[in-house]
Amino acid sequence: MTVLIADFYRHLTVDLRRSDHTVRAYVATAERLTGFLAGHWGRAIDGAALSGITAADLRAYLARRRGDGLTAASAARELSAVRTFLHWAGIDPPALKGPRRKRSLPRPQAPADIIALATDVSEEAAEPWIAARDWAVLLLLYGAGLRIGEAMALPASILPLGETIRVTGKRGKVRIVPLLPELRAAIERYAALLPFALLPGEPLFRGTKGGPLSPAIIRRSVRGARDRLGLGGRTTPHALRHSFATHLLGRGADLRQLQELLGHASLSSTQIYTEVDAARLLDIYRTAHPRA
């Protein structure tokens, strides 16, 4: 890692407090860009050299990345990361339109499919405490709308449970999330069966050896369950959060309240669920109405 990239890494982690996933993605983009420019220009890249970047250079870089198999959506994210890197370096990014991409709507799962998924995952678990853990985690995603990373980050200090929990989301933003009685019962059952001590400074959800539970474990379990149940490839842990939002909106939840529950910084991120619900209603109309 060059000095330039190392300084950018510190900026993302210390100044902006971005998530580990975002830091890895942005730093990797900065490394790819500077590596490309070093070959493109034939010289080492530092802050002074970087100031000479042009729109043509960026187009050439994105063309290289698209040639590597990057989709339009991924190329747009790459360009966003490049702009963040250049802004940090004190450089106004050259004006360049990102690739056009289709806006895909989240696909909510039917409540019955979600319960079947969670049941299958827990039934495949090797031990009763692991079954209780996986059931509690999946219920947190659907019953409280948490991101999987937020669920993994919950501390043991949330016990004993009340009617709400404090959740730390993206960029360290804290929100209060209500707990349904069924969800409280699921977490309490897991805590009672867990063979490891739950100390206040440690994570709530544990792996088989007592360390922090990895999101990859839950994702792998969900993949196995959806294959066994014949569910679509979009049935992921994050789809349960989408389902939480869509089902609440369909029952009359206020958009601003939903924004708070989901921890979205911008209302525009939440508004996509209005399109999801409208699309669902249109599907019902076309299927059921005799004159559709």
CSV table of C-alpha atoms in Angstrom, one decimal:
chain,number,residue,atom,x,y,z
A,1,MET,CA,0.0,0.0,0.0
A,2,THR,CA,1.5,3.4,-1.1
A,3,VAL,CA,1.6,6.4,1.3
A,4,LEU,CA,-1.2,7.9,-0.8
A,5,ILE,CA,-3.5,4.9,-0.4
A,6,ALA,CA,-2.6,4.5,3.3
A,7,ASP,CA,-3.6,8.1,4.0
A,8,PHE,CA,-6.9,7.5,2.1
A,9,TYR,CA,-7.5,4.4,4.2
A,10,ARG,CA,-7.0,6.4,7.4
A,11,HIS,CA,-9.4,9.0,6.1
A,12,LEU,CA,-12.1,6.4,5.5
A,13,THR,CA,-11.7,4.6,8.8
A,14,VAL,CA,-10.9,7.5,11.2
A,15,ASP,CA,-12.5,10.6,9.7
A,16,LEU,CA,-15.5,9.1,7.9
A,17,ARG,CA,-15.9,6.0,10.1
A,18,ARG,CA,-17.1,4.0,7.0
A,19,SER,CA,-17.9,0.3,7.4
A,20,ASP,CA,-15.2,-2.3,6.8
A,21,HIS,CA,-16.9,-3.4,3.6
A,22,THR,CA,-17.0,0.2,2.2
A,23,VAL,CA,-13.3,0.8,3.3
A,24,ARG,CA,-12.2,-2.4,1.5
A,25,ALA,CA,-14.1,-1.5,-1.7
A,26,TYR,CA,-12.9,2.1,-1.8
A,27,VAL,CA,-9.3,1.3,-1.0
A,28,ALA,CA,-9.3,-1.5,-3.7
A,29,THR,CA,-10.7,1.0,-6.2
A,30,ALA,CA,-8.1,3.6,-5.3
A,31,GLU,CA,-5.3,1.0,-5.7
A,32,ARG,CA,-6.7,-0.1,-9.1
A,33,LEU,CA,-7.0,3.5,-10.3
A,34,THR,CA,-3.5,4.5,-9.3
A,35,GLY,CA,-2.1,1.2,-10.7
A,36,PHE,CA,-3.9,1.8,-14.0
A,37,LEU,CA,-2.7,5.4,-14.2
A,38,ALA,CA,0.9,4.4,-13.5
A,39,GLY,CA,0.8,2.1,-16.5
A,40,HIS,CA,-1.3,4.5,-18.6
A,41,TRP,CA,1.1,7.5,-18.0
A,42,GLY,CA,4.3,5.5,-17.5
A,43,ARG,CA,5.2,7.1,-14.1
A,44,ALA,CA,4.6,6.7,-10.4
A,45,ILE,CA,1.4,8.2,-9.0
A,46,ASP,CA,1.4,10.6,-6.1
A,47,GLY,CA,-1.0,13.4,-5.2
A,48,ALA,CA,0.7,15.8,-7.6
A,49,ALA,CA,0.5,13.4,-10.5
A,50,LEU,CA,-3.1,12.5,-9.7
A,51,SER,CA,-4.1,16.2,-10.2
A,52,GLY,CA,-3.6,15.8,-13.9
A,53,ILE,CA,-6.3,13.2,-14.4
A,54,THR,CA,-8.8,14.0,-17.2
A,55,ALA,CA,-12.2,12.7,-18.3
A,56,ALA,CA,-10.5,10.7,-21.0
A,57,ASP,CA,-8.3,9.0,-18.4
A,58,LEU,CA,-11.4,8.1,-16.4
A,59,ARG,CA,-13.2,6.8,-19.5
A,60,ALA,CA,-10.2,4.6,-20.3
A,61,TYR,CA,-10.1,3.3,-16.7
A,62,LEU,CA,-13.8,2.4,-16.7
A,63,ALA,CA,-13.5,0.8,-20.2
A,64,ARG,CA,-10.7,-1.4,-18.7
A,65,ARG,CA,-12.9,-2.3,-15.8
A,66,ARG,CA,-15.9,-3.1,-18.0
A,67,GLY,CA,-13.6,-5.3,-20.1
A,68,ASP,CA,-12.8,-7.1,-16.9
A,69,GLY,CA,-16.5,-8.1,-16.7
A,70,LEU,CA,-17.8,-5.3,-14.5
A,71,THR,CA,-21.6,-4.8,-14.8
A,72,ALA,CA,-23.1,-1.3,-15.3
A,73,ALA,CA,-24.2,-1.2,-11.6
A,74,SER,CA,-20.7,-2.1,-10.4
A,75,ALA,CA,-19.1,0.4,-12.8
A,76,ALA,CA,-21.3,3.1,-11.3
A,77,ARG,CA,-20.2,2.2,-7.8
A,78,GLU,CA,-16.6,2.1,-9.0
A,79,LEU,CA,-17.0,5.6,-10.4
A,80,SER,CA,-18.5,6.8,-7.1
A,81,ALA,CA,-15.5,5.4,-5.2
A,82,VAL,CA,-13.1,7.1,-7.7
A,83,ARG,CA,-14.8,10.5,-7.1
A,84,THR,CA,-14.6,10.0,-3.3
A,85,PHE,CA,-10.9,9.3,-3.7
A,86,LEU,CA,-10.2,12.3,-5.9
A,87,HIS,CA,-12.2,14.6,-3.7
A,88,TRP,CA,-10.2,13.5,-0.7
A,89,ALA,CA,-7.0,14.2,-2.7
A,90,GLY,CA,-8.2,17.8,-3.2
A,91,ILE,CA,-9.0,17.2,-6.9
A,92,ASP,CA,-12.3,18.1,-8.6
A,93,PRO,CA,-13.2,14.9,-10.5
A,94,PRO,CA,-13.6,15.5,-14.3
A,95,ALA,CA,-17.2,15.6,-15.4
A,96,LEU,CA,-18.2,12.2,-16.5
A,97,LYS,CA,-21.6,10.5,-16.7
A,98,GLY,CA,-21.8,7.0,-15.1
A,99,PRO,CA,-23.0,4.0,-17.1
A,100,ARG,CA,-26.7,3.8,-17.5
A,101,ARG,CA,-28.3,1.0,-15.4
A,102,LYS,CA,-31.7,-0.4,-14.8
A,103,ARG,CA,-33.2,0.3,-11.4
A,104,SER,CA,-34.1,-3.1,-10.0
A,105,LEU,CA,-36.8,-3.3,-7.3
A,106,PRO,CA,-36.3,-5.3,-4.2
A,107,ARG,CA,-38.2,-8.6,-4.3
A,108,PRO,CA,-40.0,-9.3,-1.0
A,109,GLN,CA,-40.6,-12.9,0.1
A,110,ALA,CA,-44.0,-14.2,1.1
A,111,PRO,CA,-44.4,-14.5,4.9
A,112,ALA,CA,-45.0,-18.2,4.6
A,113,ASP,CA,-41.8,-18.6,2.6
A,114,ILE,CA,-39.8,-16.7,5.2
A,115,ILE,CA,-41.1,-18.9,8.0
A,116,ALA,CA,-40.4,-22.0,6.0
A,117,LEU,CA,-36.8,-20.7,5.3
A,118,ALA,CA,-36.1,-20.0,8.9
A,119,THR,CA,-37.5,-23.3,10.0
A,120,ASP,CA,-35.5,-25.2,7.5
A,121,VAL,CA,-32.3,-23.4,8.5
A,122,SER,CA,-32.8,-24.2,12.2
A,123,GLU,CA,-33.8,-27.8,11.5
A,124,GLU,CA,-30.5,-28.4,9.6
A,125,ALA,CA,-28.4,-27.0,12.5
A,126,ALA,CA,-26.0,-29.4,14.2
A,127,GLU,CA,-27.0,-28.5,17.8
A,128,PRO,CA,-30.1,-27.1,19.5
A,129,TRP,CA,-28.4,-23.8,20.5
A,130,ILE,CA,-27.2,-23.3,16.9
A,131,ALA,CA,-30.8,-23.9,15.7
A,132,ALA,CA,-32.0,-21.3,18.2
A,133,ARG,CA,-29.3,-18.9,17.1
A,134,ASP,CA,-30.1,-19.1,13.4
A,135,TRP,CA,-33.8,-18.8,14.1
A,136,ALA,CA,-33.2,-15.7,16.2
A,137,VAL,CA,-30.9,-14.1,13.6
A,138,LEU,CA,-33.4,-14.6,10.7
A,139,LEU,CA,-36.3,-13.3,12.8
A,140,LEU,CA,-34.2,-10.2,13.5
A,141,LEU,CA,-33.8,-9.5,9.8
A,142,TYR,CA,-37.5,-10.0,9.0
A,143,GLY,CA,-39.1,-9.0,12.3
A,144,ALA,CA,-36.9,-5.9,13.0
A,145,GLY,CA,-35.6,-5.0,9.5
A,146,LEU,CA,-31.9,-5.3,10.5
A,147,ARG,CA,-29.1,-5.6,8.1
A,148,ILE,CA,-27.2,-8.9,8.7
A,149,GLY,CA,-24.1,-6.9,9.7
A,150,GLU,CA,-26.1,-5.0,12.3
A,151,ALA,CA,-27.5,-8.3,13.7
A,152,MET,CA,-23.9,-9.7,14.0
A,153,ALA,CA,-22.8,-6.5,15.7
A,154,LEU,CA,-25.4,-6.6,18.5
A,155,PRO,CA,-23.6,-6.8,21.9
A,156,ALA,CA,-24.5,-9.2,24.6
A,157,SER,CA,-25.2,-6.1,26.8
A,158,ILE,CA,-28.7,-5.8,25.1
A,159,LEU,CA,-29.7,-8.5,27.6
A,160,PRO,CA,-32.0,-8.6,29.4
A,161,LEU,CA,-34.3,-7.5,26.6
A,162,GLY,CA,-36.9,-4.7,26.8
A,163,GLU,CA,-39.4,-3.7,24.2
A,164,THR,CA,-36.7,-2.0,22.1
A,165,ILE,CA,-33.0,-2.4,21.2
A,166,ARG,CA,-30.4,0.1,20.1
A,167,VAL,CA,-28.9,-0.8,16.7
A,168,THR,CA,-25.7,0.7,15.3
A,169,GLY,CA,-26.1,1.0,11.5
A,170,LYS,CA,-24.0,2.5,8.7
A,171,ARG,CA,-21.5,5.2,9.6
A,172,GLY,CA,-22.1,4.6,13.3
A,173,LYS,CA,-25.7,5.9,13.1
A,174,VAL,CA,-27.7,4.6,16.1
A,175,ARG,CA,-31.5,3.9,15.9
A,176,ILE,CA,-34.1,2.4,18.3
A,177,VAL,CA,-35.9,-0.6,16.9
A,178,PRO,CA,-38.9,-2.2,18.6
A,179,LEU,CA,-39.0,-6.0,19.3
A,180,LEU,CA,-42.0,-8.1,18.8
A,181,PRO,CA,-42.8,-10.6,21.6
A,182,GLU,CA,-41.9,-13.5,19.3
A,183,LEU,CA,-38.6,-12.0,18.5
A,184,ARG,CA,-37.8,-11.4,22.2
A,185,ALA,CA,-38.7,-14.9,23.0
A,186,ALA,CA,-36.4,-16.2,20.2
A,187,ILE,CA,-33.4,-14.3,21.4
A,188,GLU,CA,-34.0,-15.2,25.0
A,189,ARG,CA,-34.2,-18.9,24.1
A,190,TYR,CA,-30.9,-18.7,22.2
A,191,ALA,CA,-29.3,-17.0,25.1
A,192,ALA,CA,-30.5,-19.7,27.5
A,193,LEU,CA,-29.2,-22.5,25.3
A,194,LEU,CA,-25.8,-20.9,24.4
A,195,PRO,CA,-23.0,-22.9,25.9
A,196,PHE,CA,-20.7,-19.8,26.2
A,197,ALA,CA,-20.8,-16.9,28.7
A,198,LEU,CA,-22.5,-13.7,27.5
A,199,LEU,CA,-20.3,-11.0,28.8
A,200,PRO,CA,-21.3,-7.3,28.2
A,201,GLY,CA,-18.4,-6.4,26.0
A,202,GLU,CA,-18.8,-9.4,23.7
A,203,PRO,CA,-21.0,-10.1,20.7
A,204,LEU,CA,-24.5,-11.6,21.3
A,205,PHE,CA,-24.3,-14.1,18.4
A,206,ARG,CA,-21.5,-16.7,18.5
A,207,GLY,CA,-19.9,-19.2,16.2
A,208,THR,CA,-19.5,-22.8,17.0
A,209,LYS,CA,-16.2,-22.2,18.8
A,210,GLY,CA,-17.4,-19.2,20.8
A,211,GLY,CA,-16.1,-16.4,18.6
A,212,PRO,CA,-18.2,-13.8,16.8
A,213,LEU,CA,-20.6,-15.3,14.3
A,214,SER,CA,-19.7,-14.6,10.7
A,215,PRO,CA,-22.4,-13.3,8.3
A,216,ALA,CA,-21.1,-15.9,5.8
A,217,ILE,CA,-22.3,-18.7,8.0
A,218,ILE,CA,-25.9,-17.4,7.9
A,219,ARG,CA,-25.7,-16.7,4.1
A,220,ARG,CA,-24.5,-20.2,3.5
A,221,SER,CA,-27.3,-21.7,5.6
A,222,VAL,CA,-29.9,-19.6,3.7
A,223,ARG,CA,-28.5,-20.7,0.4
A,224,GLY,CA,-28.8,-24.3,1.4
A,225,ALA,CA,-32.4,-23.8,2.7
A,226,ARG,CA,-33.6,-22.0,-0.4
A,227,ASP,CA,-32.2,-24.8,-2.7
A,228,ARG,CA,-34.0,-27.4,-0.6
A,229,LEU,CA,-37.2,-25.4,-0.6
A,230,GLY,CA,-37.0,-24.5,-4.3
A,231,LEU,CA,-37.0,-20.7,-3.6
A,232,GLY,CA,-35.5,-18.2,-6.0
A,233,GLY,CA,-31.9,-17.1,-6.1
A,234,ARG,CA,-32.9,-13.7,-4.7
A,235,THR,CA,-33.9,-15.3,-1.4
A,236,THR,CA,-31.0,-13.9,0.7
A,237,PRO,CA,-30.7,-12.6,4.2
A,238,HIS,CA,-31.0,-9.1,2.9
A,239,ALA,CA,-34.2,-10.0,1.1
A,240,LEU,CA,-35.8,-10.5,4.6
A,241,ARG,CA,-35.1,-6.9,5.4
A,242,HIS,CA,-36.7,-5.9,2.1
A,243,SER,CA,-39.7,-8.0,3.0
A,244,PHE,CA,-39.9,-6.4,6.4
A,245,ALA,CA,-40.1,-2.9,4.8
A,246,THR,CA,-42.5,-3.9,2.0
A,247,HIS,CA,-44.9,-5.7,4.3
A,248,LEU,CA,-45.0,-2.9,6.8
A,249,LEU,CA,-45.7,-0.4,4.0
A,250,GLY,CA,-48.4,-2.6,2.7
A,251,ARG,CA,-50.1,-2.5,6.1
A,252,GLY,CA,-50.1,1.3,6.1
A,253,ALA,CA,-46.8,2.2,7.8
A,254,ASP,CA,-45.7,5.9,7.3
A,255,LEU,CA,-42.8,6.4,5.0
A,256,ARG,CA,-40.9,8.5,7.5
A,257,GLN,CA,-41.4,6.0,10.2
A,258,LEU,CA,-40.1,3.3,7.9
A,259,GLN,CA,-37.1,5.4,7.1
A,260,GLU,CA,-36.3,5.5,10.9
A,261,LEU,CA,-36.8,1.8,11.4
A,262,LEU,CA,-34.5,0.9,8.5
A,263,GLY,CA,-31.9,3.5,9.4
A,264,HIS,CA,-31.8,5.1,5.9
A,265,ALA,CA,-30.0,8.4,5.8
A,266,SER,CA,-32.1,9.6,2.9
A,267,LEU,CA,-35.8,9.2,2.3
A,268,SER,CA,-35.1,8.5,-1.3
A,269,SER,CA,-33.7,5.1,-0.2
A,270,THR,CA,-36.9,4.3,1.5
A,271,GLN,CA,-39.2,5.5,-1.3
A,272,ILE,CA,-38.3,2.6,-3.5
A,273,TYR,CA,-40.6,0.4,-1.3
A,274,THR,CA,-43.6,2.5,-2.5
A,275,GLU,CA,-42.8,1.2,-6.0
A,276,VAL,CA,-42.5,-2.4,-4.7
A,277,ASP,CA,-45.9,-2.2,-3.1
A,278,ALA,CA,-47.5,-0.6,-6.1
A,279,ALA,CA,-46.0,-3.4,-8.3
A,280,ARG,CA,-47.3,-6.0,-5.9
A,281,LEU,CA,-50.8,-4.5,-6.0
A,282,LEU,CA,-50.7,-4.4,-9.8
A,283,ASP,CA,-49.8,-8.1,-10.0
A,284,ILE,CA,-52.7,-8.9,-7.7
A,285,TYR,CA,-55.0,-6.8,-9.9
A,286,ARG,CA,-53.8,-8.5,-13.1
A,287,THR,CA,-54.2,-11.9,-11.6
A,288,ALA,CA,-57.5,-11.6,-9.8
A,289,HIS,CA,-59.6,-9.0,-11.6
A,290,PRO,CA,-61.9,-10.5,-14.2
A,291,ARG,CA,-61.4,-7.6,-16.6
A,292,ALA,CA,-57.7,-7.1,-16.1
